[in-house]
mmCIF file of C-alpha atoms in Angstrom:
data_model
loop_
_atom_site.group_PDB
_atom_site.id
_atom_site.type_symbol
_atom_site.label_atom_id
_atom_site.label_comp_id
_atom_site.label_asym_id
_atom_site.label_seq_id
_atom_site.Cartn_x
_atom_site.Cartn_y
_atom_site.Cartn_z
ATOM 1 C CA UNK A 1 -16.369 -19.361 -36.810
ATOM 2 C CA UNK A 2 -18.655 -22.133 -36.676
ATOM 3 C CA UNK A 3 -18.332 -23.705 -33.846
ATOM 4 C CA UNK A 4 -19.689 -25.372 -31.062
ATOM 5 C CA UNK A 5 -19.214 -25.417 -27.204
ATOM 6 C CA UNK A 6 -20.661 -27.099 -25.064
ATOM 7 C CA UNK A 7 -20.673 -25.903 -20.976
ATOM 8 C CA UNK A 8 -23.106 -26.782 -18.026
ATOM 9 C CA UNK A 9 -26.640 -26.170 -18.644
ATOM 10 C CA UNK A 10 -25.646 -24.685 -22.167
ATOM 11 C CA UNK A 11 -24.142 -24.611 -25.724
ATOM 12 C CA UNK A 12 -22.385 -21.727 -27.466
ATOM 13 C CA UNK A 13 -22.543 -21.506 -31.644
ATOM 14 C CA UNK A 14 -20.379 -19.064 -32.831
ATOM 15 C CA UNK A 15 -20.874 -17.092 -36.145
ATOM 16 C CA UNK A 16 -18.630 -14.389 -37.490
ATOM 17 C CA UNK A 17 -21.351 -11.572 -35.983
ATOM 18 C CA UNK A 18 -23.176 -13.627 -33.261
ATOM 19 C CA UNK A 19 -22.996 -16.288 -30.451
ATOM 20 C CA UNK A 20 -26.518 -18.175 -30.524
ATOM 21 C CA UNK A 21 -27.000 -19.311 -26.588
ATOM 22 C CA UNK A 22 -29.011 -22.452 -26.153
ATOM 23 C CA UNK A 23 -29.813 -23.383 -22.439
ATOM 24 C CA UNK A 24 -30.536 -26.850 -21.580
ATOM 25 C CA UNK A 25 -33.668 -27.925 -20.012
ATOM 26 C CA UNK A 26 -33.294 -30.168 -16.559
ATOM 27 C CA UNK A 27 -33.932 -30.355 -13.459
ATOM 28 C CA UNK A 28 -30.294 -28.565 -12.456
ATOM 29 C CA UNK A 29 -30.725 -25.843 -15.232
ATOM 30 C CA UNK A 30 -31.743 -22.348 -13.964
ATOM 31 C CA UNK A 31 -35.504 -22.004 -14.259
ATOM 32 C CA UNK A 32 -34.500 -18.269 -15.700
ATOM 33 C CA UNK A 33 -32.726 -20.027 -18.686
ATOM 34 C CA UNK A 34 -34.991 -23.154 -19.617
ATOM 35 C CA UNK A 35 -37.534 -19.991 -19.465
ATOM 36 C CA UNK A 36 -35.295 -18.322 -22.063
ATOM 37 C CA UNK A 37 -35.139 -20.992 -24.154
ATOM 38 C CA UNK A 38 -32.110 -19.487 -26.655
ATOM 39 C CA UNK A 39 -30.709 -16.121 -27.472
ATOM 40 C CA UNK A 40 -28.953 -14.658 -29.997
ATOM 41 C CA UNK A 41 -26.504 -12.315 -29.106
ATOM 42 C CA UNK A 42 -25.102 -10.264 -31.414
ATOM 43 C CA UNK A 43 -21.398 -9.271 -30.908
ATOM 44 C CA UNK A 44 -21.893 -5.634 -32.118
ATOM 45 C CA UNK A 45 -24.469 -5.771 -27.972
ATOM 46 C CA UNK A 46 -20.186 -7.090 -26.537
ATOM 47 C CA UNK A 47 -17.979 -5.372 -24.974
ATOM 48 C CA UNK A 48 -15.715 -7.874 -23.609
ATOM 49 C CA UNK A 49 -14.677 -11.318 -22.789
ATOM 50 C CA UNK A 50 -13.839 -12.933 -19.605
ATOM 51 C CA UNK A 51 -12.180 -16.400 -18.666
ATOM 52 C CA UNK A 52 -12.028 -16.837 -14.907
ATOM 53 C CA UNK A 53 -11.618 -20.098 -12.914
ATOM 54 C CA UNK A 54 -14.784 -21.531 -11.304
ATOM 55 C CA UNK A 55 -15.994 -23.573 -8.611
ATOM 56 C CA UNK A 56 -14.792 -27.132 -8.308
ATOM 57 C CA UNK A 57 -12.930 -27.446 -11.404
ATOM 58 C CA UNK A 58 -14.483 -25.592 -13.560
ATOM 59 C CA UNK A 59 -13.743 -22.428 -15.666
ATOM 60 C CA UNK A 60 -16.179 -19.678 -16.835
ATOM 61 C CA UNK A 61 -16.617 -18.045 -19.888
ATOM 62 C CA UNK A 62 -18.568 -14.730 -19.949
ATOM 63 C CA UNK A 63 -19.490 -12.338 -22.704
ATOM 64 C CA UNK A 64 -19.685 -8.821 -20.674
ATOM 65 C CA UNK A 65 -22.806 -6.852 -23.087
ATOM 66 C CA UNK A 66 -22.685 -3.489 -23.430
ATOM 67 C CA UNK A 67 -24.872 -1.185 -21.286
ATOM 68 C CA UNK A 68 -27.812 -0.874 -22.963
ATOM 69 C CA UNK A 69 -27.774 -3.464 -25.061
ATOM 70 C CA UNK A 70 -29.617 -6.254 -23.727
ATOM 71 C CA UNK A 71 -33.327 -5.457 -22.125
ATOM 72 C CA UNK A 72 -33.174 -8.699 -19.921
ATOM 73 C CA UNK A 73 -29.679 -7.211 -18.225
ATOM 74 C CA UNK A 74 -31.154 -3.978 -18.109
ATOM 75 C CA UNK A 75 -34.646 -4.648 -16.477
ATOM 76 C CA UNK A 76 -32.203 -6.752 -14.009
ATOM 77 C CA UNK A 77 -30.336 -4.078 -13.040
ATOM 78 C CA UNK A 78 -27.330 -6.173 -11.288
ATOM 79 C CA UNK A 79 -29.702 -7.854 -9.645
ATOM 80 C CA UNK A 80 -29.386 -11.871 -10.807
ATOM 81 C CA UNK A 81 -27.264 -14.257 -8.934
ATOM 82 C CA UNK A 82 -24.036 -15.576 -10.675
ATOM 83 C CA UNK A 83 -25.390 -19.109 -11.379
ATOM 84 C CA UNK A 84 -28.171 -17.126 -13.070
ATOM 85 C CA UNK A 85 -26.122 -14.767 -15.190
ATOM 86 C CA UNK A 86 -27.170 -15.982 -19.389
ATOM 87 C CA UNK A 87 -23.839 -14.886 -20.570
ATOM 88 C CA UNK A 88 -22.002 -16.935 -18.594
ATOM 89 C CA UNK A 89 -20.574 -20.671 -19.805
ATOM 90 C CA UNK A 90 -19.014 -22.928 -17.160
ATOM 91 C CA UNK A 91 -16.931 -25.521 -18.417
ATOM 92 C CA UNK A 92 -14.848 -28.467 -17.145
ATOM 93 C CA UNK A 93 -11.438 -26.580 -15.992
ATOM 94 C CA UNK A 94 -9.676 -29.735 -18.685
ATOM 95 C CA UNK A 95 -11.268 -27.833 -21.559
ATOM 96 C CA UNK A 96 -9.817 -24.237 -19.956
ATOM 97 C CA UNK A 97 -7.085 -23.921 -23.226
ATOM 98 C CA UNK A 98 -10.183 -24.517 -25.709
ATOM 99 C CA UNK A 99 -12.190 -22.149 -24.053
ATOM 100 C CA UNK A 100 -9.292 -19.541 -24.193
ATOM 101 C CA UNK A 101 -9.289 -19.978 -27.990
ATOM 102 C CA UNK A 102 -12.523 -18.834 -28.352
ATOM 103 C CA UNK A 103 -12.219 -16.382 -25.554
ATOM 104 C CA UNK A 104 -9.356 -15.040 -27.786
ATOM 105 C CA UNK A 105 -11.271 -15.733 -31.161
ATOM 106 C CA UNK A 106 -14.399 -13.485 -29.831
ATOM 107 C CA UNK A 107 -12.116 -10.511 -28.646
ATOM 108 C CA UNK A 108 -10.988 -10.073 -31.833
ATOM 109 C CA UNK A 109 -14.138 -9.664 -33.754
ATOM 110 C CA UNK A 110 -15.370 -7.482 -31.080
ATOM 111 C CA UNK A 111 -15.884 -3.833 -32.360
ATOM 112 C CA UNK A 112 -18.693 -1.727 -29.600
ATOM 113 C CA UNK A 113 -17.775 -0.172 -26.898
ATOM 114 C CA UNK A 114 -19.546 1.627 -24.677
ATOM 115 C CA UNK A 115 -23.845 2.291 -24.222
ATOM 116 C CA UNK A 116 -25.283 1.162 -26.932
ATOM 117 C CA UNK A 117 -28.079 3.448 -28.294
ATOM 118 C CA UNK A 118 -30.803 1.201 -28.951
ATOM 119 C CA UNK A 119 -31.024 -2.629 -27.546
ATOM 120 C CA UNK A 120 -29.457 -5.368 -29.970
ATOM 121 C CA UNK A 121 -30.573 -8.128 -28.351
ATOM 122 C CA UNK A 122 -34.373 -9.280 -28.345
ATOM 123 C CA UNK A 123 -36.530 -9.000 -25.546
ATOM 124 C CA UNK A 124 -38.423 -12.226 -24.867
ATOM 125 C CA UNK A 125 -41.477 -12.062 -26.725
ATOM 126 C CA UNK A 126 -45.568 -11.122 -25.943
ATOM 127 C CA UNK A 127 -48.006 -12.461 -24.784
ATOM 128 C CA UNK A 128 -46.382 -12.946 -21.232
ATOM 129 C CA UNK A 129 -48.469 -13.477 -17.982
ATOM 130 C CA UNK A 130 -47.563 -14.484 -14.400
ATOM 131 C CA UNK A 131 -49.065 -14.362 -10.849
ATOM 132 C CA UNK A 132 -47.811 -11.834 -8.350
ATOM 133 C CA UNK A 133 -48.418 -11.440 -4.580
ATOM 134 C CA UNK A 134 -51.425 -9.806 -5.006
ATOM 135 C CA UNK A 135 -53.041 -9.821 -8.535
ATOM 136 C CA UNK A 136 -52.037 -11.592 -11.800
ATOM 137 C CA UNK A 137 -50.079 -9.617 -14.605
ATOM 138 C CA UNK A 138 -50.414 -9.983 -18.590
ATOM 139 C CA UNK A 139 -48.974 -8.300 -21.310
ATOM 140 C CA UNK A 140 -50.205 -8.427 -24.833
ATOM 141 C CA UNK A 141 -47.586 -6.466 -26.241
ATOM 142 C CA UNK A 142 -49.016 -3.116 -26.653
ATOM 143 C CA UNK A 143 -50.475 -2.915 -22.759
ATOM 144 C CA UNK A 144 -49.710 -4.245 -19.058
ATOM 145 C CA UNK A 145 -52.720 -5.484 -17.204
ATOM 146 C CA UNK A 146 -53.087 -5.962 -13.633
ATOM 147 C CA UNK A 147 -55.989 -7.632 -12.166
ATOM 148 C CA UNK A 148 -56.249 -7.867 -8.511
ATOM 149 C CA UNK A 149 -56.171 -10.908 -7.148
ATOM 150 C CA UNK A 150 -58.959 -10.980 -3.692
ATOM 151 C CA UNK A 151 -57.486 -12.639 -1.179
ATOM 152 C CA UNK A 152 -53.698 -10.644 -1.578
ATOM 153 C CA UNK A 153 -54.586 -6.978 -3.017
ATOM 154 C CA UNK A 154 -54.416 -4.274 -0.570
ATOM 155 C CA UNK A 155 -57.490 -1.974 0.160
ATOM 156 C CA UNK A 156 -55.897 0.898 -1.666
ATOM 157 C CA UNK A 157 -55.668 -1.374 -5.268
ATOM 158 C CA UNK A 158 -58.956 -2.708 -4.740
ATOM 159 C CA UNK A 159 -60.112 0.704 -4.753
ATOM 160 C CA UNK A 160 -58.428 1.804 -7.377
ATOM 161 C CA UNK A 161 -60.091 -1.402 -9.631
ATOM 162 C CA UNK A 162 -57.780 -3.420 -12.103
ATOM 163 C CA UNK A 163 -55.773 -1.769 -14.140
ATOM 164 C CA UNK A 164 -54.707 -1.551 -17.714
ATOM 165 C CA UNK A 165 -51.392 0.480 -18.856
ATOM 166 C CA UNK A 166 -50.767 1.349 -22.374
ATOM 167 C CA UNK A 167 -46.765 1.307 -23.386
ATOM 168 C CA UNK A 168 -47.090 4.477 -24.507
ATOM 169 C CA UNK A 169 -47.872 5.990 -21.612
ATOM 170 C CA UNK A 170 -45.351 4.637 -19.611
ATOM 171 C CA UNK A 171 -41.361 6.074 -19.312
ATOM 172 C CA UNK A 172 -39.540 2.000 -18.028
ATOM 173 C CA UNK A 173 -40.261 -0.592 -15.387
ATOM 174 C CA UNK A 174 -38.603 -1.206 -12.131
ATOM 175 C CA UNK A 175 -37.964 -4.531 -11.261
ATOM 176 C CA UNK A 176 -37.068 -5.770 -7.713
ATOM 177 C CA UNK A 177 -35.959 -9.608 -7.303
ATOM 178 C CA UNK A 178 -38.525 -11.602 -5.322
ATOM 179 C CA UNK A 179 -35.205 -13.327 -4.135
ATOM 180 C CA UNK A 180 -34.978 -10.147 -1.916
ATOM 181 C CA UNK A 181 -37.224 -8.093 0.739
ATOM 182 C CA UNK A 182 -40.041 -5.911 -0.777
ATOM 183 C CA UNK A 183 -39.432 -7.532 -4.267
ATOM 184 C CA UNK A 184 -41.805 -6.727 -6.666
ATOM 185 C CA UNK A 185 -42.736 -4.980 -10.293
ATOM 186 C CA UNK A 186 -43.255 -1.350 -10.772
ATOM 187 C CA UNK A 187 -44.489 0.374 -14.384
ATOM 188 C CA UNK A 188 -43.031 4.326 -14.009
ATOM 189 C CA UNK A 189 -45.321 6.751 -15.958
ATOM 190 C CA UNK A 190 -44.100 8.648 -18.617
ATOM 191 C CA UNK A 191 -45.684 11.312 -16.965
ATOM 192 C CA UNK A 192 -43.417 12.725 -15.054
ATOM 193 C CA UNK A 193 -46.079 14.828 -12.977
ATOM 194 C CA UNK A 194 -47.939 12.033 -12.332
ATOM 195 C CA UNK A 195 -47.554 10.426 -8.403
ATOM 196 C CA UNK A 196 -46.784 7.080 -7.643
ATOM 197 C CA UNK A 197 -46.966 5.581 -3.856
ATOM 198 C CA UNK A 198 -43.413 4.937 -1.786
ATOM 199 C CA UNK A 199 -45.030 1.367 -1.277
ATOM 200 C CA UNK A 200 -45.535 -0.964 -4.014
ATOM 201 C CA UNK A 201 -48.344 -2.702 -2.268
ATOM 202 C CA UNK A 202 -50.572 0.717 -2.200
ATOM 203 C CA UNK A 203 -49.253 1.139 -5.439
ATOM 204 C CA UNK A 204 -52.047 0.468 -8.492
ATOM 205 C CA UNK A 205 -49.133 0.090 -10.781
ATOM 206 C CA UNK A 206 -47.259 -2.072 -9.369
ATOM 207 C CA UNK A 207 -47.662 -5.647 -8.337
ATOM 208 C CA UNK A 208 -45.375 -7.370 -5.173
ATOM 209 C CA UNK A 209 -43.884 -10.533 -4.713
ATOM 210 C CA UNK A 210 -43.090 -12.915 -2.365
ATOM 211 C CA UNK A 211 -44.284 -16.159 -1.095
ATOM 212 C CA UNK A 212 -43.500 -17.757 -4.737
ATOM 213 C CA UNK A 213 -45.228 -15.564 -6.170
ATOM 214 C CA UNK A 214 -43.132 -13.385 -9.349
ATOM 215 C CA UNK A 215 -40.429 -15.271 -9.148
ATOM 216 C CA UNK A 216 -37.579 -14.654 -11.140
ATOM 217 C CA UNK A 217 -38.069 -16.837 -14.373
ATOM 218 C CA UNK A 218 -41.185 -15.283 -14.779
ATOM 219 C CA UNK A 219 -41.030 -11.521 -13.598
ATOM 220 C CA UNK A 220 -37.991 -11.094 -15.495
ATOM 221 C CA UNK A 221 -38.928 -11.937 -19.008
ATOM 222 C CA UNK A 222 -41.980 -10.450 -18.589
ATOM 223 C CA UNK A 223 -40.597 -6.863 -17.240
ATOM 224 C CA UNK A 224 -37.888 -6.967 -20.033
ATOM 225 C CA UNK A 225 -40.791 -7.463 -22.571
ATOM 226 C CA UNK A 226 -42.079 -4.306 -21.257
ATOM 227 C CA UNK A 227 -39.215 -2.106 -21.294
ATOM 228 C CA UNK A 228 -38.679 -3.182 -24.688
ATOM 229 C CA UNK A 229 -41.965 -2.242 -25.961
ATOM 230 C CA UNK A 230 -41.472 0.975 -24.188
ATOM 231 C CA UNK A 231 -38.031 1.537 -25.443
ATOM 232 C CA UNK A 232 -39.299 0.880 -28.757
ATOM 233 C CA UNK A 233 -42.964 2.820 -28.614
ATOM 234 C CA UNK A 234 -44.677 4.068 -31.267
ATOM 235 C CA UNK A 235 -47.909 6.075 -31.316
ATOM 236 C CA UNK A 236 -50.017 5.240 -28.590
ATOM 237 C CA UNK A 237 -52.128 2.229 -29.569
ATOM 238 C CA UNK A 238 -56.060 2.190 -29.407
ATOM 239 C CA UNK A 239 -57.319 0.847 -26.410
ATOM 240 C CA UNK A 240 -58.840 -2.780 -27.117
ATOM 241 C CA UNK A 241 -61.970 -3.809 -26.384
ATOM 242 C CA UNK A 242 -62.802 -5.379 -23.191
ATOM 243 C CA UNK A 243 -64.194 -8.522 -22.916
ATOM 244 C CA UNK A 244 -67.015 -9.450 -20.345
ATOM 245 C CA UNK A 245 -66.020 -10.703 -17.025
ATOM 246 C CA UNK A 246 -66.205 -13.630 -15.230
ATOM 247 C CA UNK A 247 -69.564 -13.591 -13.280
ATOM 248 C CA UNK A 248 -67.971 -15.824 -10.418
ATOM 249 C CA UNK A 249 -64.767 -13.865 -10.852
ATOM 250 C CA UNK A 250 -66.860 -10.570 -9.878
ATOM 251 C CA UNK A 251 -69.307 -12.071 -7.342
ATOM 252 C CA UNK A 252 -66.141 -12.621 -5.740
ATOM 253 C CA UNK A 253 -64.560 -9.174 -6.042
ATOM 254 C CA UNK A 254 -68.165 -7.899 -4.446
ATOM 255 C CA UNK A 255 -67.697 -10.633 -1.511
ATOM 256 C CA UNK A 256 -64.361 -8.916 -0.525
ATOM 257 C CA UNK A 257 -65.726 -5.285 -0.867
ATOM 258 C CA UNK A 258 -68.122 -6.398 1.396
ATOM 259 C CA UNK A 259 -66.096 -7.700 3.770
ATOM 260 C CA UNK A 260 -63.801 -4.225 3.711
ATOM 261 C CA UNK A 261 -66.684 -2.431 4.102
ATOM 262 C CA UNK A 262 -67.608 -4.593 6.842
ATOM 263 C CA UNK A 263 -64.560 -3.864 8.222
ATOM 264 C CA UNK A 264 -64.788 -0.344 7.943
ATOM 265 C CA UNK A 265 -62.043 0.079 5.647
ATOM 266 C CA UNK A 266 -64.399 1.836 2.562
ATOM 267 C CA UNK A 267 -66.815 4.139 3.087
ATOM 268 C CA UNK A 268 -70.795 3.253 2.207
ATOM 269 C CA UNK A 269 -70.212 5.537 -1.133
ATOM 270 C CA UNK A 270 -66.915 3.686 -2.073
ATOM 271 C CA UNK A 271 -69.077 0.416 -1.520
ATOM 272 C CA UNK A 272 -71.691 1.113 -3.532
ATOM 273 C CA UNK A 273 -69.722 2.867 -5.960
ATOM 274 C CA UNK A 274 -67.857 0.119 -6.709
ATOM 275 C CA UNK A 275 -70.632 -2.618 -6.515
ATOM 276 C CA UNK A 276 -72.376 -0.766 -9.093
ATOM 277 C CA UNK A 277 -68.705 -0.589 -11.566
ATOM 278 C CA UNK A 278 -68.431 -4.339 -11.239
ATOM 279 C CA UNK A 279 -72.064 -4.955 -11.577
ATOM 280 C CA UNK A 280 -72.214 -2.727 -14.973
ATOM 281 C CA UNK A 281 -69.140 -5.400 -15.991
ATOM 282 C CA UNK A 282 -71.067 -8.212 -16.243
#
């Protein structure tokens, strides 16, 4: 088609095979799409097209993707509020007969139904990093790190140490809004014998929210990175190197173990075991 509409926080281009998403940056724009940036959206990852009135005089135009389709959508699992939602265009309710146009244009070049079997839109791209609850989280694009932040991390992570994940080893992610209680990021094994905690916050691989901490614009893009890299695995990649630490970074990690130990919440082995693996880091 061609064409060009504009909506709230947004602007549609249409193509015979694709609507191109930009999102707006401002201060009223959801953080989740000046995050995104722009998306491409091929129509074959469509299933349907909406026009419903809106709030206030307005009128929304939605593109409804396929399951399994979309890694952003899937990693959200239902979970994003409506103002939120990247396939959604509100518009003045005065421009309601235009939007229908395209509304009826887009049905008609629509041609998937149904899961799709591989995702057709692209994940937002590595490296991606944010700070959780209790430790920061980076992905490079072939692994997930977690490193333990000292003042947040429970006892059971900071014995476990920080922790690196290669995709290959892992099966999907389960994400958990930090809009709602016990929100947080989990990385499921693709071992399906291995054991996970019920609690995220015992959990070594997971990270939780809360607090501003994860919050949606970042946790989100960053978890569907993930699931696309798993979805998309290849052989499991070599392990990189890994770079020296940060003496101050450790002298604090040893501070803290002291203080659990202190505290009686490690045993004298578990101290000095662990003294001695952040001491050999340095």
């Amino acid at each position: 088609m061609g064409d060009v509409l504009a909506g709230f926080h947004a602007v549609w281009e249409f193509e015979s095979d694709s609507v191109l998403i930009r999102y707006e940056r401002g201060m009223r724009t959801p953080k989740l799409f000046q995050a995104l940036g722009e998306r491409l959206i091929p129509l074959a990852a469509v299933e349907g097209v909406t026009l419903t009135p809106g709030r206030r005089g307005t009128v929304v135009l939605r593109l409804r993707p396929r399951p399994g389709a979309d890694p952003l959508m899937e990693a959200a699992d239902g979970q994003l509020k409506e103002g939120s939602d990247p396939y959604r265009l509100v518009l003045p309710a005065e421009r309601e007969t235009l939007a229908e146009y395209y509304a009826d244009e887009l049905r008609g070049l629509l041609t998937g139904s149904g899961p799709a079997d591989r995702y057709l839109v692209a994940a937002p791209e590595a490296p991606l990093q944010f700070k959780a609850y209790d430790g920061k989280a980076s992905f490079d694009g072939t692994s997930v790190q977690f490193r333990w932040s000292w003042t947040g991390a429970s006892s059971a992570k900071w014995k476990a140490g920080d922790q690196s994940f290669a995709v290959a080893g892992l099966s999907g992610v389960e994400w958990r809004s930090p809009e709602v209680f016990e929100g947080h990021l989990r990385l499921l094994p693709r071992d399906p014998g291995a054991g996970r905690s019920a609690q995220p916050d015992q959990d070594p691989a997971s990270v939780v929210f809360g607090l501003g901490y994860g919050p949606v614009h970042e946790s989100l893009p960053f978890a569907a990175a993930v699931l696309a890299a798993v979805r998309s695995r290849g052989p499991a990649p070599v392990a990189p190197a890994v770079s020296p630490r940060d003496p101050a970074g450790i002298a604090e990690r040893i501070r803290h173990l002291g203080e659990l130990h202190r505290a009686g919440l490690i045993t004298d082995e578990e101290f000095a075991a662990k003294k001695t693996e952040l001491l050999a880091e340095l």
